[in-house]
Amino acid sequence: MISLEKLVRPNIWSLAPYSSARDEYSGKEAHIFLDANENPYNAPYNRYPDPLQRELKARLTKVKGVPENMIFLGNGSDEPIDLSYRIFCRPGKDNVVAIAPSYGMYAVCADINDVEYRPVLLDDNYEFSADRLLAACDENTKIIWLCSPNNPTGNSLDRDEMLRVVEHFDGIVIIDEAYIDFAQQKSMRPELPTHPNLIILQTMSKAWGSAAIRLGMAFASPEIIAIYNKVKYPYNVNLLTQQQALKALEDPFEVDKWVKTLLTERYRVMQAFTELPICQQIFKTDANFFLARMTDAKKIYDYLVDKGIIVRNRSRIQLCDNCLRITIGTRTENNELLAALRQF
Ligand SMILES: *Cc1c(COP(=O)(O)O)cnc(C)c1O
């Protein structure tokens, strides 16, 4: 890895961050707070929330096995995705490389930040090659995006191949693990201490059943986390989100139960798809959804919408011709989907 100073945009490296009232005094001993122009009434919503979410990070440390100074929390994963461009990529100059197809936000955030996006197509089995990704890089490539399990394809990427990218690329490698709690494959979190150019994204939006509260996580070296903290909005994770996330983290066993149920259902629904005459192929998945190649995706999609059932039509995406992406729902919901498809 080249030095962080050379990877980070010069204006960000030298940035003096905003210092909030809560940054300047964060102790608990005081009993009168007249420093932040808050209203003394309407507790607890009158007070600004902890800008560094210390209590939540202390809890996450136990669940994830990552020290607090290696955790960044944001307004969904979308925040660390966007921040990564703003921190590392000079608009109009730098570029990023990513597997394709993958999560749409990487390309949208690249466009917003005027950063060139270089997609490298997966093969027909949705596998990727480290060499082909590395060959797409040049001296202005700052980030390589990987997503495992990948969206919309569902499969986990080969672990050794991902490590090869991390070890052979001079810049930042971001692995998005939004679906890791559903996966057979283990998280790359244990690789963080030995790979200072690795950033791992996770979220409470999927397995944790908390998409509404918007809580995304980035795990990385303390040096990278410090830069995220310097660039983010001071109070980027609101009090209600911090409280609700703490509550969700109290009961990881509930999450385990959901995951087990969803994986059982996924198996059953995929099995049923193989018996549908309108389904041509189902793809290997390690997530709470799967991709199915249909005889006529557009027609089937419209037919389902008519019945009030919404799946994701991915058929216009390269390598996903005629594919629908099916999220696993409750047993009742899945049965209704299957019954509708049998009648198509
Ligand atoms: C759903 C999803 C996310 C989650 O984004 P949030 O902003 O945390 O809700 C991140 N990455 C991928 C690949 C996803 O599919």
Short mmCIF file of C-alpha atoms and ligand atoms in Angstrom, two decimals:
data_model
loop_
_atom_site.label_atom_id
_atom_site.label_comp_id
_atom_site.label_asym_id
_atom_site.label_seq_id
_atom_site.Cartn_x
_atom_site.Cartn_y
_atom_site.Cartn_z
CA MET A 1 0.00 0.00 0.00
CA ILE A 2 1.25 3.49 -0.76
CA SER A 3 1.11 5.90 2.18
CA LEU A 4 -2.30 7.11 3.29
CA GLU A 5 -1.11 10.67 2.82
CA LYS A 6 -0.60 10.00 -0.92
CA LEU A 7 -3.98 8.25 -1.28
CA VAL A 8 -6.11 10.86 0.46
CA ARG A 9 -7.15 14.03 -1.41
CA PRO A 10 -4.76 16.81 -0.31
CA ASN A 11 -7.58 19.11 0.87
CA ILE A 12 -8.97 16.30 3.04
CA TRP A 13 -5.55 15.37 4.44
CA SER A 14 -5.03 18.97 5.61
CA LEU A 15 -8.66 19.57 6.64
CA ALA A 16 -9.27 21.08 10.06
CA PRO A 17 -12.60 19.47 11.05
CA TYR A 18 -15.53 21.29 12.66
CA SER A 19 -15.29 21.03 16.40
CA SER A 20 -18.73 20.71 18.00
CA ALA A 21 -19.70 21.51 21.56
CA ARG A 22 -19.93 17.76 22.20
CA ASP A 23 -16.40 17.25 20.87
CA GLU A 24 -14.93 19.94 23.08
CA TYR A 25 -16.61 18.67 26.21
CA SER A 26 -17.58 15.01 26.17
CA GLY A 27 -17.27 14.15 29.88
CA LYS A 28 -20.26 13.04 31.92
CA GLU A 29 -19.48 14.62 35.33
CA ALA A 30 -20.96 18.06 34.64
CA HIS A 31 -24.63 18.64 35.47
CA ILE A 32 -25.36 21.92 33.70
CA PHE A 33 -24.89 22.11 29.94
CA LEU A 34 -25.04 25.65 28.60
CA ASP A 35 -22.55 25.12 25.80
CA ALA A 36 -24.52 24.01 22.72
CA ASN A 37 -27.46 26.45 22.48
CA GLU A 38 -29.83 23.56 23.15
CA ASN A 39 -33.29 24.01 24.65
CA PRO A 40 -33.26 22.82 28.31
CA TYR A 41 -36.80 21.37 27.86
CA ASN A 42 -38.04 18.28 25.98
CA ALA A 43 -35.48 15.77 27.29
CA PRO A 44 -33.95 13.58 25.97
CA TYR A 45 -34.51 14.92 22.45
CA ASN A 46 -33.28 18.39 23.31
CA ARG A 47 -29.62 17.29 23.46
CA TYR A 48 -27.31 16.68 20.52
CA PRO A 49 -26.42 12.99 20.25
CA ASP A 50 -22.92 11.59 20.81
CA PRO A 51 -21.07 12.47 17.57
CA LEU A 52 -18.89 9.35 17.90
CA GLN A 53 -21.65 6.95 19.10
CA ARG A 54 -19.40 5.54 21.84
CA GLU A 55 -21.97 3.38 23.63
CA LEU A 56 -23.10 1.81 20.37
CA LYS A 57 -19.53 1.16 19.25
CA ALA A 58 -18.71 -0.44 22.62
CA ARG A 59 -21.57 -2.87 22.02
CA LEU A 60 -20.58 -3.50 18.41
CA THR A 61 -17.02 -4.26 19.49
CA LYS A 62 -18.36 -7.27 21.38
CA VAL A 63 -20.57 -8.48 18.53
CA LYS A 64 -18.07 -7.92 15.71
CA GLY A 65 -14.73 -8.47 17.44
CA VAL A 66 -13.35 -5.18 16.09
CA PRO A 67 -11.96 -2.47 18.42
CA GLU A 68 -13.90 0.81 18.68
CA ASN A 69 -11.23 2.86 16.91
CA MET A 70 -11.65 0.62 13.86
CA ILE A 71 -15.41 1.25 13.53
CA PHE A 72 -17.15 4.08 11.67
CA LEU A 73 -20.94 4.41 11.85
CA GLY A 74 -22.94 6.22 9.20
CA ASN A 75 -26.42 7.06 7.92
CA GLY A 76 -26.73 3.68 6.16
CA SER A 77 -23.86 2.16 4.16
CA ASP A 78 -24.60 4.87 1.64
CA GLU A 79 -22.72 7.33 3.85
CA PRO A 80 -19.37 5.49 3.98
CA ILE A 81 -19.74 4.72 0.24
CA ASP A 82 -20.07 8.42 -0.57
CA LEU A 83 -17.44 9.48 2.00
CA SER A 84 -14.94 7.08 0.44
CA TYR A 85 -15.15 8.99 -2.85
CA ARG A 86 -14.94 12.35 -1.11
CA ILE A 87 -11.91 11.26 0.90
CA PHE A 88 -9.82 9.40 -1.67
CA CYS A 89 -10.84 10.55 -5.17
CA ARG A 90 -9.95 13.88 -6.78
CA PRO A 91 -12.93 14.85 -8.99
CA GLY A 92 -12.17 14.80 -12.69
CA LYS A 93 -8.81 13.07 -12.10
CA ASP A 94 -9.04 9.84 -10.16
CA ASN A 95 -10.93 6.66 -10.99
CA VAL A 96 -12.25 3.55 -9.27
CA VAL A 97 -12.51 -0.05 -10.49
CA ALA A 98 -15.42 -2.34 -9.59
CA ILE A 99 -16.84 -5.74 -10.40
CA ALA A 100 -19.93 -5.63 -12.62
CA PRO A 101 -22.77 -6.19 -12.21
CA SER A 102 -22.82 -5.02 -8.60
CA TYR A 103 -24.59 -2.62 -6.22
CA GLY A 104 -25.76 0.48 -8.09
CA MET A 105 -24.72 3.03 -5.47
CA TYR A 106 -20.99 2.67 -6.23
CA ALA A 107 -21.52 4.01 -9.75
CA VAL A 108 -24.07 6.68 -8.72
CA CYS A 109 -21.74 8.06 -6.04
CA ALA A 110 -18.88 8.05 -8.56
CA ASP A 111 -21.01 10.16 -10.94
CA ILE A 112 -22.06 12.54 -8.16
CA ASN A 113 -18.42 13.06 -7.23
CA ASP A 114 -17.24 13.34 -10.87
CA VAL A 115 -15.04 10.25 -10.53
CA GLU A 116 -14.49 7.86 -13.44
CA TYR A 117 -16.10 4.43 -12.79
CA ARG A 118 -14.43 1.42 -14.41
CA PRO A 119 -16.67 -1.66 -14.33
CA VAL A 120 -15.01 -5.04 -14.97
CA LEU A 121 -17.48 -7.69 -16.05
CA LEU A 122 -17.78 -10.92 -14.04
CA ASP A 123 -17.71 -14.19 -15.97
CA ASP A 124 -20.84 -16.22 -16.85
CA ASN A 125 -20.81 -17.85 -13.40
CA TYR A 126 -20.58 -14.40 -11.79
CA GLU A 127 -17.03 -15.13 -10.59
CA PHE A 128 -14.30 -12.49 -10.85
CA SER A 129 -10.61 -12.50 -11.62
CA ALA A 130 -8.15 -10.52 -9.51
CA ASP A 131 -5.83 -10.14 -12.52
CA ARG A 132 -8.55 -8.61 -14.69
CA LEU A 133 -9.48 -6.11 -11.97
CA LEU A 134 -5.85 -5.17 -11.42
CA ALA A 135 -5.31 -4.80 -15.17
CA ALA A 136 -8.07 -2.16 -15.25
CA CYS A 137 -6.18 -0.01 -12.71
CA ASP A 138 -3.75 2.81 -13.47
CA GLU A 139 -1.82 5.32 -11.35
CA ASN A 140 -5.02 7.30 -10.71
CA THR A 141 -7.06 4.33 -9.45
CA LYS A 142 -7.78 4.97 -5.77
CA ILE A 143 -10.42 2.38 -4.88
CA ILE A 144 -11.39 -1.15 -5.96
CA TRP A 145 -14.98 -2.10 -5.08
CA LEU A 146 -15.89 -5.70 -4.24
CA CYS A 147 -19.23 -6.91 -2.92
CA SER A 148 -19.53 -10.34 -1.31
CA PRO A 149 -22.13 -11.81 -1.30
CA ASN A 150 -22.69 -9.74 -4.41
CA ASN A 151 -25.85 -7.83 -5.26
CA PRO A 152 -27.69 -8.57 -7.61
CA THR A 153 -26.06 -11.94 -8.35
CA GLY A 154 -26.22 -13.32 -4.77
CA ASN A 155 -23.00 -15.37 -4.84
CA SER A 156 -20.03 -14.92 -2.52
CA LEU A 157 -16.79 -14.00 -4.25
CA ASP A 158 -13.79 -16.30 -3.92
CA ARG A 159 -12.00 -15.43 -0.69
CA ASP A 160 -8.43 -16.08 -1.89
CA GLU A 161 -9.07 -14.09 -5.05
CA MET A 162 -10.33 -11.14 -2.93
CA LEU A 163 -7.22 -11.37 -0.77
CA ARG A 164 -5.07 -11.33 -3.89
CA VAL A 165 -6.66 -8.01 -4.86
CA VAL A 166 -6.08 -6.57 -1.39
CA GLU A 167 -2.45 -7.71 -1.40
CA HIS A 168 -1.56 -6.65 -4.94
CA PHE A 169 -3.31 -3.29 -5.12
CA ASP A 170 -1.54 -0.17 -3.86
CA GLY A 171 -4.74 1.73 -3.10
CA ILE A 172 -7.91 1.10 -1.09
CA VAL A 173 -9.99 -2.09 -1.45
CA ILE A 174 -13.56 -1.86 -0.15
CA ILE A 175 -15.46 -5.11 0.39
CA ASP A 176 -19.20 -4.59 0.89
CA GLU A 177 -20.52 -7.34 3.18
CA ALA A 178 -24.14 -6.17 3.44
CA TYR A 179 -25.34 -9.81 3.22
CA ILE A 180 -22.55 -11.50 5.20
CA ASP A 181 -24.88 -12.62 8.03
CA PHE A 182 -26.68 -14.89 5.56
CA ALA A 183 -23.50 -16.31 4.07
CA GLN A 184 -21.71 -19.62 4.52
CA GLN A 185 -18.53 -17.72 3.75
CA LYS A 186 -16.90 -15.93 6.68
CA SER A 187 -16.42 -12.17 6.95
CA MET A 188 -13.07 -10.69 5.93
CA ARG A 189 -12.97 -8.73 9.22
CA PRO A 190 -10.10 -10.89 10.61
CA GLU A 191 -7.92 -9.65 7.70
CA LEU A 192 -8.11 -6.02 8.83
CA PRO A 193 -5.12 -5.93 11.23
CA THR A 194 -2.76 -7.27 8.55
CA HIS A 195 -4.21 -5.29 5.61
CA PRO A 196 -4.22 -1.52 6.24
CA ASN A 197 -5.70 -0.79 2.78
CA LEU A 198 -8.84 -2.85 3.44
CA ILE A 199 -12.23 -1.33 4.29
CA ILE A 200 -15.21 -3.59 5.08
CA LEU A 201 -18.79 -2.34 4.92
CA GLN A 202 -21.68 -3.91 6.80
CA THR A 203 -25.19 -2.70 7.60
CA MET A 204 -28.13 -3.21 9.94
CA SER A 205 -30.50 -3.01 6.96
CA LYS A 206 -30.64 -6.69 6.00
CA ALA A 207 -30.16 -9.57 8.48
CA TRP A 208 -30.64 -7.20 11.45
CA GLY A 209 -34.06 -6.20 10.13
CA SER A 210 -33.46 -2.49 10.68
CA ALA A 211 -33.42 -0.81 7.25
CA ALA A 212 -35.63 2.00 8.56
CA ILE A 213 -33.16 3.26 11.16
CA ARG A 214 -30.33 3.77 8.61
CA LEU A 215 -27.22 2.41 10.27
CA GLY A 216 -24.22 1.42 8.20
CA MET A 217 -20.81 0.36 9.47
CA ALA A 218 -17.31 0.62 8.06
CA PHE A 219 -14.45 -1.37 9.59
CA ALA A 220 -10.91 -0.25 8.75
CA SER A 221 -7.55 0.82 10.21
CA PRO A 222 -7.73 3.46 12.98
CA GLU A 223 -6.05 5.92 10.58
CA ILE A 224 -8.76 5.52 7.92
CA ILE A 225 -11.55 5.64 10.53
CA ALA A 226 -10.12 8.92 11.87
CA ILE A 227 -10.40 10.43 8.37
CA TYR A 228 -14.02 9.27 7.98
CA ASN A 229 -14.78 10.90 11.35
CA LYS A 230 -13.15 14.14 10.30
CA VAL A 231 -15.18 14.41 7.05
CA LYS A 232 -18.63 13.22 8.19
CA TYR A 233 -21.40 15.57 9.36
CA PRO A 234 -20.85 16.12 13.10
CA TYR A 235 -24.10 14.42 14.19
CA ASN A 236 -24.54 11.96 11.34
CA VAL A 237 -26.25 9.22 13.39
CA ASN A 238 -29.26 10.58 15.28
CA LEU A 239 -30.28 9.67 18.83
CA LEU A 240 -33.29 7.53 17.83
CA THR A 241 -31.08 5.43 15.53
CA GLN A 242 -28.41 4.97 18.20
CA GLN A 243 -31.02 3.91 20.77
CA GLN A 244 -32.82 1.54 18.42
CA ALA A 245 -29.56 -0.03 17.21
CA LEU A 246 -28.53 -0.70 20.83
CA LYS A 247 -31.87 -2.41 21.36
CA ALA A 248 -31.45 -4.58 18.26
CA LEU A 249 -27.94 -5.56 19.36
CA GLU A 250 -29.24 -6.75 22.72
CA ASP A 251 -30.74 -9.79 21.05
CA PRO A 252 -28.43 -11.27 18.40
CA PHE A 253 -30.21 -14.62 18.88
CA GLU A 254 -33.36 -13.16 17.35
CA VAL A 255 -31.27 -12.32 14.27
CA ASP A 256 -29.89 -15.87 14.17
CA LYS A 257 -33.46 -17.20 14.19
CA TRP A 258 -34.51 -14.92 11.33
CA VAL A 259 -31.48 -15.92 9.31
CA LYS A 260 -32.11 -19.66 9.82
CA THR A 261 -35.77 -19.30 8.84
CA LEU A 262 -34.93 -17.22 5.76
CA LEU A 263 -32.28 -19.70 4.60
CA THR A 264 -34.71 -22.61 4.96
CA GLU A 265 -37.31 -20.66 3.01
CA ARG A 266 -34.75 -19.69 0.37
CA TYR A 267 -33.98 -23.35 -0.22
CA ARG A 268 -37.68 -24.18 -0.53
CA VAL A 269 -38.50 -21.29 -2.88
CA MET A 270 -35.52 -22.00 -5.12
CA GLN A 271 -36.49 -25.66 -5.25
CA ALA A 272 -39.99 -24.63 -6.35
CA PHE A 273 -38.53 -22.31 -9.01
CA THR A 274 -36.65 -25.21 -10.61
CA GLU A 275 -40.04 -26.85 -11.20
CA LEU A 276 -41.60 -23.78 -12.87
CA PRO A 277 -41.73 -24.09 -16.68
CA ILE A 278 -41.23 -20.28 -16.90
CA CYS A 279 -37.93 -20.47 -14.98
CA GLN A 280 -34.85 -21.34 -17.05
CA GLN A 281 -32.08 -21.07 -14.50
CA ILE A 282 -31.51 -20.20 -10.86
CA PHE A 283 -28.15 -18.93 -9.70
CA LYS A 284 -26.11 -19.96 -6.68
CA THR A 285 -26.66 -17.56 -3.76
CA ASP A 286 -25.20 -16.84 -0.32
CA ALA A 287 -27.71 -14.05 0.53
CA ASN A 288 -31.40 -13.54 1.42
CA PHE A 289 -32.32 -13.31 -2.26
CA PHE A 290 -31.61 -15.13 -5.47
CA LEU A 291 -31.47 -14.39 -9.15
CA ALA A 292 -33.65 -16.41 -11.53
CA ARG A 293 -33.50 -16.40 -15.33
CA MET A 294 -37.03 -16.53 -16.70
CA THR A 295 -38.57 -17.09 -20.13
CA ASP A 296 -39.86 -13.50 -20.25
CA ALA A 297 -38.84 -11.44 -17.22
CA LYS A 298 -40.66 -8.26 -18.24
CA LYS A 299 -44.00 -10.00 -18.79
CA ILE A 300 -43.73 -11.99 -15.57
CA TYR A 301 -42.70 -8.89 -13.63
CA ASP A 302 -45.75 -6.95 -14.90
CA TYR A 303 -48.02 -9.92 -14.20
CA LEU A 304 -46.77 -10.05 -10.58
CA VAL A 305 -47.17 -6.27 -10.13
CA ASP A 306 -50.77 -6.71 -11.25
CA LYS A 307 -51.24 -9.16 -8.40
CA GLY A 308 -49.62 -6.77 -5.92
CA ILE A 309 -46.36 -8.74 -5.70
CA ILE A 310 -43.18 -6.78 -6.39
CA VAL A 311 -39.88 -8.46 -7.27
CA ARG A 312 -36.87 -6.73 -8.82
CA ASN A 313 -36.56 -6.80 -12.57
CA ARG A 314 -32.82 -6.92 -13.30
CA SER A 315 -33.17 -7.96 -16.94
CA ARG A 316 -31.65 -4.79 -18.40
CA ILE A 317 -28.40 -5.32 -16.49
CA GLN A 318 -25.44 -6.83 -18.34
CA LEU A 319 -25.13 -10.61 -17.68
CA CYS A 320 -28.64 -10.61 -16.16
CA ASP A 321 -30.75 -10.98 -19.33
CA ASN A 322 -34.29 -12.01 -18.41
CA CYS A 323 -33.40 -12.17 -14.71
CA LEU A 324 -35.63 -11.39 -11.77
CA ARG A 325 -34.17 -10.88 -8.31
CA ILE A 326 -36.34 -12.50 -5.67
CA THR A 327 -36.07 -11.44 -2.01
CA ILE A 328 -37.10 -14.15 0.43
CA GLY A 329 -40.17 -13.11 2.45
CA THR A 330 -42.27 -14.87 5.07
CA ARG A 331 -43.53 -18.36 4.31
CA THR A 332 -46.98 -16.95 3.50
CA GLU A 333 -45.57 -14.30 1.17
CA ASN A 334 -43.38 -16.83 -0.60
CA ASN A 335 -46.33 -19.17 -1.04
CA GLU A 336 -48.37 -16.40 -2.61
CA LEU A 337 -45.52 -15.63 -5.02
CA LEU A 338 -45.19 -19.30 -5.99
CA ALA A 339 -48.93 -19.74 -6.44
CA ALA A 340 -49.06 -16.69 -8.73
CA LEU A 341 -46.12 -17.93 -10.80
CA ARG A 342 -47.68 -21.39 -11.20
CA GLN A 343 -50.73 -19.73 -12.71
CA PHE A 344 -48.80 -17.54 -15.16
C1 LIG B 1 -28.78 -3.30 0.76
C2 LIG B 1 -27.35 -3.05 0.49
C3 LIG B 1 -26.62 -2.15 1.28
C4 LIG B 1 -27.28 -1.46 2.43
O1 LIG B 1 -27.27 -0.11 2.33
P1 LIG B 1 -27.80 0.73 3.58
O2 LIG B 1 -27.53 2.13 3.11
O3 LIG B 1 -26.95 0.35 4.75
O4 LIG B 1 -29.23 0.41 3.79
C5 LIG B 1 -25.27 -1.98 1.05
N1 LIG B 1 -24.66 -2.66 0.06
C6 LIG B 1 -25.32 -3.54 -0.70
C7 LIG B 1 -24.59 -4.32 -1.72
C8 LIG B 1 -26.68 -3.75 -0.52
O5 LIG B 1 -27.33 -4.60 -1.32
#
